[in-house]
Short mmCIF file of C-alpha atoms in Angstrom, two decimals:
data_model
loop_
_atom_site.label_atom_id
_atom_site.label_comp_id
_atom_site.label_asym_id
_atom_site.label_seq_id
_atom_site.Cartn_x
_atom_site.Cartn_y
_atom_site.Cartn_z
CA UNK T 1 -29.56 -155.50 -53.68
CA UNK T 2 -27.86 -156.63 -56.91
CA UNK T 3 -29.15 -154.13 -59.48
CA UNK T 4 -25.98 -152.04 -59.50
CA UNK T 5 -23.90 -155.18 -60.05
CA UNK T 6 -26.09 -156.36 -62.93
CA UNK T 7 -26.00 -152.96 -64.63
CA UNK T 8 -22.22 -152.71 -64.22
CA UNK T 9 -21.21 -156.28 -65.10
CA UNK T 10 -24.03 -157.69 -67.22
CA UNK T 11 -25.88 -154.75 -68.80
CA UNK T 12 -26.86 -156.87 -71.81
CA UNK T 13 -29.02 -158.95 -69.49
CA UNK T 14 -30.87 -155.87 -68.25
CA UNK T 15 -31.39 -154.56 -71.80
CA UNK T 16 -32.56 -157.96 -72.99
CA UNK T 17 -35.07 -158.36 -70.15
CA UNK T 18 -36.52 -154.91 -70.81
CA UNK T 19 -36.90 -155.68 -74.52
CA UNK T 20 -38.53 -159.05 -73.88
CA UNK T 21 -41.13 -157.35 -71.71
CA UNK T 22 -41.61 -154.41 -74.10
CA UNK T 23 -42.40 -156.76 -76.99
CA UNK T 24 -44.67 -159.00 -74.94
CA UNK T 25 -42.39 -162.02 -75.17
CA UNK T 26 -42.47 -162.29 -71.37
CA UNK T 27 -45.15 -161.05 -68.97
CA UNK T 28 -44.66 -159.08 -65.76
CA UNK T 29 -43.41 -161.15 -62.81
CA UNK T 30 -40.72 -162.94 -64.82
CA UNK T 31 -37.15 -163.77 -63.86
CA UNK T 32 -34.89 -163.59 -66.91
CA UNK T 33 -31.94 -165.99 -66.56
CA UNK T 34 -28.67 -165.68 -68.49
CA UNK T 35 -27.83 -169.27 -69.42
CA UNK T 36 -24.30 -168.39 -70.56
CA UNK T 37 -23.48 -166.71 -67.25
CA UNK T 38 -24.87 -169.60 -65.21
CA UNK T 39 -22.79 -172.12 -67.15
CA UNK T 40 -19.67 -169.93 -66.87
CA UNK T 41 -20.20 -169.74 -63.11
CA UNK T 42 -20.60 -173.51 -62.88
CA UNK T 43 -17.37 -174.02 -64.84
CA UNK T 44 -15.55 -171.57 -62.55
CA UNK T 45 -16.80 -173.34 -59.43
CA UNK T 46 -15.76 -176.72 -60.83
CA UNK T 47 -12.22 -175.48 -61.46
CA UNK T 48 -11.90 -173.86 -58.04
CA UNK T 49 -13.34 -176.88 -56.23
CA UNK T 50 -10.90 -179.17 -58.02
CA UNK T 51 -8.07 -176.87 -56.97
CA UNK T 52 -9.24 -177.06 -53.35
CA UNK T 53 -9.93 -180.80 -53.41
CA UNK T 54 -13.65 -180.37 -52.72
CA UNK T 55 -16.75 -182.02 -54.08
CA UNK T 56 -19.73 -179.81 -54.92
CA UNK T 57 -23.42 -180.64 -54.81
CA UNK T 58 -25.26 -177.80 -56.52
CA UNK T 59 -28.62 -176.40 -55.45
CA UNK T 60 -31.20 -175.10 -57.95
CA UNK T 61 -34.31 -174.29 -55.90
CA UNK T 62 -33.48 -170.58 -56.03
CA UNK T 63 -33.66 -170.59 -59.85
CA UNK T 64 -36.91 -172.54 -59.96
CA UNK T 65 -35.45 -176.03 -60.54
CA UNK T 66 -35.10 -174.98 -64.16
CA UNK T 67 -34.20 -177.91 -66.45
CA UNK T 68 -32.21 -175.82 -68.96
CA UNK T 69 -30.05 -174.46 -66.17
CA UNK T 70 -29.75 -177.90 -64.57
CA UNK T 71 -28.40 -179.36 -67.79
CA UNK T 72 -25.95 -176.47 -68.27
CA UNK T 73 -24.63 -176.75 -64.71
CA UNK T 74 -24.43 -180.54 -64.88
CA UNK T 75 -21.95 -180.32 -67.73
CA UNK T 76 -19.47 -179.08 -65.11
CA UNK T 77 -20.94 -180.10 -61.76
CA UNK T 78 -22.95 -183.26 -62.35
CA UNK T 79 -24.27 -183.91 -58.83
CA UNK T 80 -26.89 -181.86 -57.05
CA UNK T 81 -28.23 -181.40 -53.55
CA UNK T 82 -31.99 -181.67 -53.86
CA UNK T 83 -33.84 -179.98 -51.03
CA UNK T 84 -36.86 -182.28 -51.24
CA UNK T 85 -38.21 -185.29 -53.09
CA UNK T 86 -40.02 -183.19 -55.70
CA UNK T 87 -36.81 -181.38 -56.56
CA UNK T 88 -34.89 -184.65 -56.73
CA UNK T 89 -37.46 -185.93 -59.20
CA UNK T 90 -37.08 -182.82 -61.38
CA UNK T 91 -33.29 -183.10 -61.35
CA UNK T 92 -33.43 -186.79 -62.19
CA UNK T 93 -35.77 -186.17 -65.11
CA UNK T 94 -33.44 -183.44 -66.38
CA UNK T 95 -30.61 -185.98 -66.53
CA UNK T 96 -28.65 -184.82 -63.47
CA UNK T 97 -27.26 -187.10 -60.79
CA UNK T 98 -28.59 -186.78 -57.26
CA UNK T 99 -25.80 -186.06 -54.80
CA UNK T 100 -27.40 -185.30 -51.44
CA UNK T 101 -31.12 -185.45 -50.77
CA UNK T 102 -33.00 -184.88 -47.55
CA UNK T 103 -30.83 -182.17 -46.03
CA UNK T 104 -33.28 -179.28 -45.76
CA UNK T 105 -36.42 -181.40 -46.16
CA UNK T 106 -36.43 -185.03 -45.03
CA UNK T 107 -37.47 -187.49 -47.72
CA UNK T 108 -41.05 -188.60 -46.93
CA UNK T 109 -41.06 -192.26 -45.95
CA UNK T 110 -43.36 -193.25 -48.80
CA UNK T 111 -41.15 -191.46 -51.35
CA UNK T 112 -37.98 -193.28 -50.29
CA UNK T 113 -38.37 -196.33 -52.58
CA UNK T 114 -38.54 -194.08 -55.65
CA UNK T 115 -35.79 -191.69 -54.54
CA UNK T 116 -33.35 -194.46 -53.68
CA UNK T 117 -33.67 -196.01 -57.14
CA UNK T 118 -32.03 -192.85 -58.51
CA UNK T 119 -28.81 -193.70 -56.69
CA UNK T 120 -28.22 -190.66 -54.48
CA UNK T 121 -24.66 -190.32 -53.28
CA UNK T 122 -26.01 -189.57 -49.80
CA UNK T 123 -29.31 -189.25 -47.96
CA UNK T 124 -29.34 -186.91 -44.97
CA UNK T 125 -31.24 -188.08 -41.88
CA UNK T 126 -32.31 -185.96 -38.93
CA UNK T 127 -33.09 -188.73 -36.42
CA UNK T 128 -33.29 -192.49 -35.87
CA UNK T 129 -36.83 -192.77 -37.23
CA UNK T 130 -35.71 -191.46 -40.61
CA UNK T 131 -32.52 -193.54 -40.50
CA UNK T 132 -34.65 -196.66 -39.97
CA UNK T 133 -36.95 -195.68 -42.82
CA UNK T 134 -33.99 -195.26 -45.20
CA UNK T 135 -32.54 -198.57 -44.04
CA UNK T 136 -35.82 -200.42 -44.58
CA UNK T 137 -36.33 -198.93 -48.05
CA UNK T 138 -32.74 -199.67 -49.08
CA UNK T 139 -32.96 -203.28 -47.85
CA UNK T 140 -36.06 -203.85 -49.96
CA UNK T 141 -34.00 -202.71 -52.94
CA UNK T 142 -31.20 -205.06 -51.97
CA UNK T 143 -28.67 -202.39 -51.20
CA UNK T 144 -27.14 -200.25 -48.44
CA UNK T 145 -27.51 -196.48 -48.68
CA UNK T 146 -24.88 -193.98 -47.51
CA UNK T 147 -26.37 -191.47 -45.07
CA UNK T 148 -25.19 -188.18 -43.66
CA UNK T 149 -26.18 -187.34 -40.09
CA UNK T 150 -27.68 -183.90 -39.84
CA UNK T 151 -26.28 -182.22 -36.71
CA UNK T 152 -28.52 -179.87 -34.78
CA UNK T 153 -27.35 -176.28 -35.27
CA UNK T 154 -25.81 -174.09 -32.60
CA UNK T 155 -28.31 -172.13 -30.47
CA UNK T 156 -29.52 -169.02 -32.26
CA UNK T 157 -27.89 -170.04 -35.56
CA UNK T 158 -30.75 -172.01 -37.16
CA UNK T 159 -33.09 -170.36 -39.65
CA UNK T 160 -36.79 -170.50 -38.67
CA UNK T 161 -38.52 -173.45 -40.31
CA UNK T 162 -35.25 -175.34 -40.71
CA UNK T 163 -34.93 -176.83 -37.24
CA UNK T 164 -33.89 -180.43 -36.71
CA UNK T 165 -30.97 -182.77 -36.46
CA UNK T 166 -29.12 -184.88 -33.93
CA UNK T 167 -27.75 -182.85 -30.99
CA UNK T 168 -24.02 -183.26 -30.61
CA UNK T 169 -24.45 -184.62 -27.07
CA UNK T 170 -26.87 -187.24 -28.42
CA UNK T 171 -24.74 -188.31 -31.37
CA UNK T 172 -23.01 -191.22 -29.62
CA UNK T 173 -26.37 -192.78 -28.73
CA UNK T 174 -27.69 -192.19 -32.25
CA UNK T 175 -24.64 -193.85 -33.79
CA UNK T 176 -24.84 -196.90 -31.51
CA UNK T 177 -28.36 -197.54 -32.77
CA UNK T 178 -27.74 -196.60 -36.42
CA UNK T 179 -24.73 -198.90 -36.70
CA UNK T 180 -27.08 -201.86 -36.32
CA UNK T 181 -29.35 -200.81 -39.19
CA UNK T 182 -28.39 -203.10 -42.09
CA UNK T 183 -29.64 -200.90 -44.94
CA UNK T 184 -27.49 -197.84 -44.27
CA UNK T 185 -23.86 -196.89 -43.90
CA UNK T 186 -22.92 -193.81 -41.89
CA UNK T 187 -20.94 -191.81 -44.43
CA UNK T 188 -20.55 -188.42 -42.79
CA UNK T 189 -22.18 -185.35 -41.29
CA UNK T 190 -23.71 -182.06 -42.34
CA UNK T 191 -25.59 -179.04 -40.97
CA UNK T 192 -26.79 -175.63 -42.10
CA UNK T 193 -25.65 -172.90 -42.18
CA UNK T 194 -21.96 -173.64 -41.75
CA UNK T 195 -20.82 -170.33 -43.26
CA UNK T 196 -22.41 -166.91 -43.05
CA UNK T 197 -21.43 -163.37 -44.03
CA UNK T 198 -20.94 -160.44 -41.70
CA UNK T 199 -23.88 -158.06 -42.31
CA UNK T 200 -21.61 -155.02 -42.38
CA UNK T 201 -18.51 -156.05 -44.31
CA UNK T 202 -19.94 -159.03 -46.16
CA UNK T 203 -16.91 -161.04 -45.07
CA UNK T 204 -17.60 -164.80 -44.77
CA UNK T 205 -16.94 -166.62 -41.52
CA UNK T 206 -17.51 -170.16 -40.19
CA UNK T 207 -20.46 -170.42 -37.82
CA UNK T 208 -20.55 -172.14 -34.46
CA UNK T 209 -22.55 -174.86 -36.23
CA UNK T 210 -19.55 -175.60 -38.44
CA UNK T 211 -17.48 -176.37 -35.35
CA UNK T 212 -20.20 -178.71 -34.07
CA UNK T 213 -20.10 -180.60 -37.36
CA UNK T 214 -16.32 -180.94 -37.16
CA UNK T 215 -16.63 -182.35 -33.63
CA UNK T 216 -19.33 -184.73 -34.84
CA UNK T 217 -17.10 -186.09 -37.57
CA UNK T 218 -14.28 -186.59 -35.07
CA UNK T 219 -16.64 -188.60 -32.86
CA UNK T 220 -17.62 -190.81 -35.81
CA UNK T 221 -13.97 -191.32 -36.68
CA UNK T 222 -13.23 -192.35 -33.10
CA UNK T 223 -15.77 -195.16 -33.53
CA UNK T 224 -13.93 -196.48 -36.56
CA UNK T 225 -15.89 -194.85 -39.37
CA UNK T 226 -13.63 -193.96 -42.30
CA UNK T 227 -13.71 -191.78 -45.43
CA UNK T 228 -16.25 -189.53 -43.78
CA UNK T 229 -17.88 -186.74 -45.75
CA UNK T 230 -18.41 -183.31 -44.21
CA UNK T 231 -20.76 -181.14 -46.22
CA UNK T 232 -20.69 -177.51 -45.09
CA UNK T 233 -23.35 -175.58 -47.01
CA UNK T 234 -23.85 -171.85 -46.67
CA UNK T 235 -22.40 -169.13 -48.95
CA UNK T 236 -20.56 -171.74 -51.00
CA UNK T 237 -18.79 -169.81 -53.77
CA UNK T 238 -15.32 -169.40 -55.26
CA UNK T 239 -14.24 -167.06 -52.45
CA UNK T 240 -15.20 -169.48 -49.65
CA UNK T 241 -13.97 -172.77 -51.10
CA UNK T 242 -10.42 -172.40 -49.70
CA UNK T 243 -11.86 -171.80 -46.22
CA UNK T 244 -14.05 -174.90 -46.47
CA UNK T 245 -11.06 -177.00 -47.46
CA UNK T 246 -8.90 -175.55 -44.69
CA UNK T 247 -11.53 -176.37 -42.09
CA UNK T 248 -11.83 -179.96 -43.25
CA UNK T 249 -15.00 -179.93 -45.36
CA UNK T 250 -15.21 -182.44 -48.19
CA UNK T 251 -18.25 -180.92 -49.89
CA UNK T 252 -19.96 -177.60 -50.44
CA UNK T 253 -23.41 -176.86 -51.84
CA UNK T 254 -23.34 -173.81 -54.13
CA UNK T 255 -26.69 -172.28 -54.95
CA UNK T 256 -26.62 -168.52 -55.33
CA UNK T 257 -23.02 -168.72 -56.53
CA UNK T 258 -24.42 -170.11 -59.79
CA UNK T 259 -26.14 -166.76 -60.39
CA UNK T 260 -23.65 -164.45 -58.65
CA UNK T 261 -26.11 -163.53 -55.91
CA UNK T 262 -24.56 -164.56 -52.59
CA UNK T 263 -24.18 -161.95 -49.82
CA UNK T 264 -20.54 -161.62 -50.92
CA UNK T 265 -21.70 -160.52 -54.35
CA UNK T 266 -23.96 -157.90 -52.80
CA UNK T 267 -21.09 -156.51 -50.73
CA UNK T 268 -18.39 -156.80 -53.39
CA UNK T 269 -19.24 -156.85 -57.12
CA UNK T 270 -15.64 -157.86 -57.86
CA UNK T 271 -16.45 -161.50 -57.03
CA UNK T 272 -15.62 -163.77 -60.00
CA UNK T 273 -19.12 -165.20 -60.53
CA UNK T 274 -21.25 -163.27 -63.02
CA UNK T 275 -24.69 -161.85 -62.09
CA UNK T 276 -27.09 -164.04 -64.03
CA UNK T 277 -30.68 -162.98 -63.43
CA UNK T 278 -32.90 -159.94 -63.36
CA UNK T 279 -36.54 -159.62 -62.36
CA UNK T 280 -38.82 -157.86 -64.83
CA UNK T 281 -42.30 -156.59 -64.01
CA UNK T 282 -44.34 -153.48 -64.80
CA UNK T 283 -46.11 -150.60 -63.16
CA UNK T 284 -49.72 -151.63 -62.57
CA UNK T 285 -51.14 -148.36 -61.28
CA UNK T 286 -50.18 -145.23 -59.38
CA UNK T 287 -51.56 -144.35 -55.96
CA UNK T 288 -53.10 -140.94 -55.36
CA UNK T 289 -49.97 -139.85 -53.49
CA UNK T 290 -47.76 -140.71 -56.49
CA UNK T 291 -46.38 -144.07 -55.38
CA UNK T 292 -46.17 -146.53 -58.31
CA UNK T 293 -47.40 -150.07 -57.63
CA UNK T 294 -45.58 -152.89 -59.39
CA UNK T 295 -47.19 -156.18 -60.36
CA UNK T 296 -45.95 -158.66 -57.76
CA UNK T 297 -45.60 -162.41 -57.52
CA UNK T 298 -41.84 -162.75 -57.25
CA UNK T 299 -40.97 -160.80 -54.14
CA UNK T 300 -39.37 -162.97 -51.48
CA UNK T 301 -39.48 -161.75 -47.84
CA UNK T 302 -35.70 -162.08 -47.33
CA UNK T 303 -34.85 -160.55 -50.71
CA UNK T 304 -33.92 -157.05 -49.53
CA UNK T 305 -35.08 -155.50 -52.80
CA UNK T 306 -33.67 -151.98 -52.79
CA UNK T 307 -34.58 -150.17 -56.00
CA UNK T 308 -36.24 -150.55 -59.38
CA UNK T 309 -35.03 -149.22 -62.73
CA UNK T 310 -37.63 -147.78 -65.09
CA UNK T 311 -35.91 -148.14 -68.49
CA UNK T 312 -38.24 -145.70 -70.29
CA UNK T 313 -37.14 -142.80 -68.12
CA UNK T 314 -33.94 -144.08 -66.52
CA UNK T 315 -35.42 -143.43 -63.07
CA UNK T 316 -34.18 -145.49 -60.11
CA UNK T 317 -36.98 -145.62 -57.58
CA UNK T 318 -36.56 -147.04 -54.06
CA UNK T 319 -38.59 -150.15 -53.19
CA UNK T 320 -40.67 -149.42 -50.10
CA UNK T 321 -40.62 -151.73 -47.09
CA UNK T 322 -43.47 -154.23 -46.81
CA UNK T 323 -44.97 -155.30 -43.44
CA UNK T 324 -45.00 -158.91 -42.27
CA UNK T 325 -48.68 -159.33 -43.17
CA UNK T 326 -48.02 -158.20 -46.76
CA UNK T 327 -49.45 -160.36 -49.57
CA UNK T 328 -47.49 -160.18 -52.80
CA UNK T 329 -50.13 -158.68 -55.09
CA UNK T 330 -48.19 -155.47 -55.68
CA UNK T 331 -44.98 -153.89 -54.42
CA UNK T 332 -44.84 -150.14 -53.89
CA UNK T 333 -42.09 -147.80 -55.02
CA UNK T 334 -41.27 -144.29 -53.87
CA UNK T 335 -42.87 -141.59 -56.08
CA UNK T 336 -40.99 -140.88 -59.28
CA UNK T 337 -41.04 -140.82 -63.05
CA UNK T 338 -43.07 -143.93 -63.81
CA UNK T 339 -46.51 -144.59 -65.24
CA UNK T 340 -48.78 -147.63 -65.65
CA UNK T 341 -47.46 -150.04 -68.27
CA UNK T 342 -43.82 -149.08 -67.75
CA UNK T 343 -41.27 -151.88 -67.56
CA UNK T 344 -39.49 -152.18 -64.20
CA UNK T 345 -36.25 -154.07 -63.61
CA UNK T 346 -35.02 -155.28 -60.23
CA UNK T 347 -32.31 -157.60 -58.98
CA UNK T 348 -32.44 -159.09 -55.50
CA UNK T 349 -31.84 -162.35 -53.68
CA UNK T 350 -34.62 -164.77 -54.43
CA UNK T 351 -36.01 -168.25 -53.99
CA UNK T 352 -37.98 -168.66 -57.20
CA UNK T 353 -39.50 -172.00 -56.16
CA UNK T 354 -41.61 -170.27 -53.48
CA UNK T 355 -42.96 -167.60 -55.87
CA UNK T 356 -45.61 -167.69 -58.58
CA UNK T 357 -43.21 -166.16 -61.10
CA UNK T 358 -42.27 -167.28 -64.57
CA UNK T 359 -38.69 -167.96 -65.61
CA UNK T 360 -37.39 -167.01 -69.05
CA UNK T 361 -34.08 -168.49 -70.13
CA UNK T 362 -31.91 -166.56 -72.58
CA UNK T 363 -28.80 -167.90 -74.28
CA UNK T 364 -26.24 -166.10 -76.46
CA UNK T 365 -25.89 -162.95 -74.35
CA UNK T 366 -22.14 -163.50 -73.99
CA UNK T 367 -21.72 -163.39 -77.79
CA UNK T 368 -24.14 -160.52 -78.38
CA UNK T 369 -26.77 -162.75 -80.02
CA UNK T 370 -29.41 -163.32 -77.36
CA UNK T 371 -32.17 -165.84 -77.93
CA UNK T 372 -35.12 -166.73 -75.73
CA UNK T 373 -34.83 -170.50 -75.41
CA UNK T 374 -37.76 -171.26 -73.12
CA UNK T 375 -40.25 -170.14 -70.50
CA UNK T 376 -41.04 -172.10 -67.36
CA UNK T 377 -43.06 -171.86 -64.20
CA UNK T 378 -41.43 -171.48 -60.78
CA UNK T 379 -41.01 -175.25 -60.43
CA UNK T 380 -39.29 -175.81 -63.78
CA UNK T 381 -42.27 -176.93 -65.86
CA UNK T 382 -42.25 -175.61 -69.46
CA UNK T 383 -44.84 -173.06 -70.52
CA UNK T 384 -46.29 -172.44 -74.00
CA UNK T 385 -44.70 -169.75 -76.12
CA UNK T 386 -46.00 -166.25 -75.50
CA UNK T 387 -47.38 -164.08 -78.30
CA UNK T 388 -44.96 -161.42 -79.47
CA UNK T 389 -41.37 -161.37 -80.61
CA UNK T 390 -39.29 -164.52 -80.42
CA UNK T 391 -36.03 -162.58 -80.51
CA UNK T 392 -34.38 -161.61 -77.24
CA UNK T 393 -32.34 -158.76 -78.68
CA UNK T 394 -31.93 -155.49 -76.86
CA UNK T 395 -33.46 -152.31 -78.33
#
């Protein structure tokens, strides 16, 4: 999906990843992250958001909650949207500030006392039960917590497993009750996804859910609530920030923009964000019919992995489709010039936190002096150094 873009715009990253695997510095099933590119993307987004008058809460689940990347991004975009309490804890420990927590995954009631001590800018609530829980926890801490009301998405627009929120026609009743909860202040609204990309052209457009959120904010304003936030996550990147501002959003939540891997970047490699990761694995064995099998572990069902590069031969082999019941032990390629032990490079849309992959962070690629600065698991925990070369130079 992104391999052509990586090879055209960040070939040093591809060369570095291949060399790290060749020397044994990283094992198969490793995402190699370009720290310089991630930080440059964060700086770009900060400038463009300031120009558009938007706040940004960054998302790092897709890069494995990696603390090195968190610190680099936070130098430009200090507040993050944590998808769940575990991620909020990782961000807090890395020195970042928690912006919005609870949007995709509600904060468990028993985790609220800890999470609220970190001073989140907002906690998203899906219903009155969670609003009451936030209020009770905040009162015990002697404070009032700003909350965003998650609005139920438009029919047919919600991703499976991400259902929930207050229906627009039930918002007035929700607000009447929530206004009497002493430990919270209604600070705005949010939903997901508010922006999507056309599958054919890649052009971004506001979803019907975005319009529901705008109507929800208007209802809150009619009841006297002021300075209301409207966070409109979904394909938040430099190209979509002007549209968010024009439609009245106050916040976006860039995730894949930090690594140049939104659907816009797949459709148009001219986007300003740099591609910042590549997946490295190796050929495990070859089937009797000639199909190479790659070591798996990092293949995400919605990734749309298209092809693999075999650096030894220069072959580009198509990645074969996997059925729904597939378990990620191996991933098959079309027959071609590859043999067991060969390095394979791929670039596709990922969510590293749901894989069993490792993450290797490389700095210095932008200056031609790459250095492997650390290896981590898929949840951002550091791993011991691997045997082999410490250098991250390309062959």
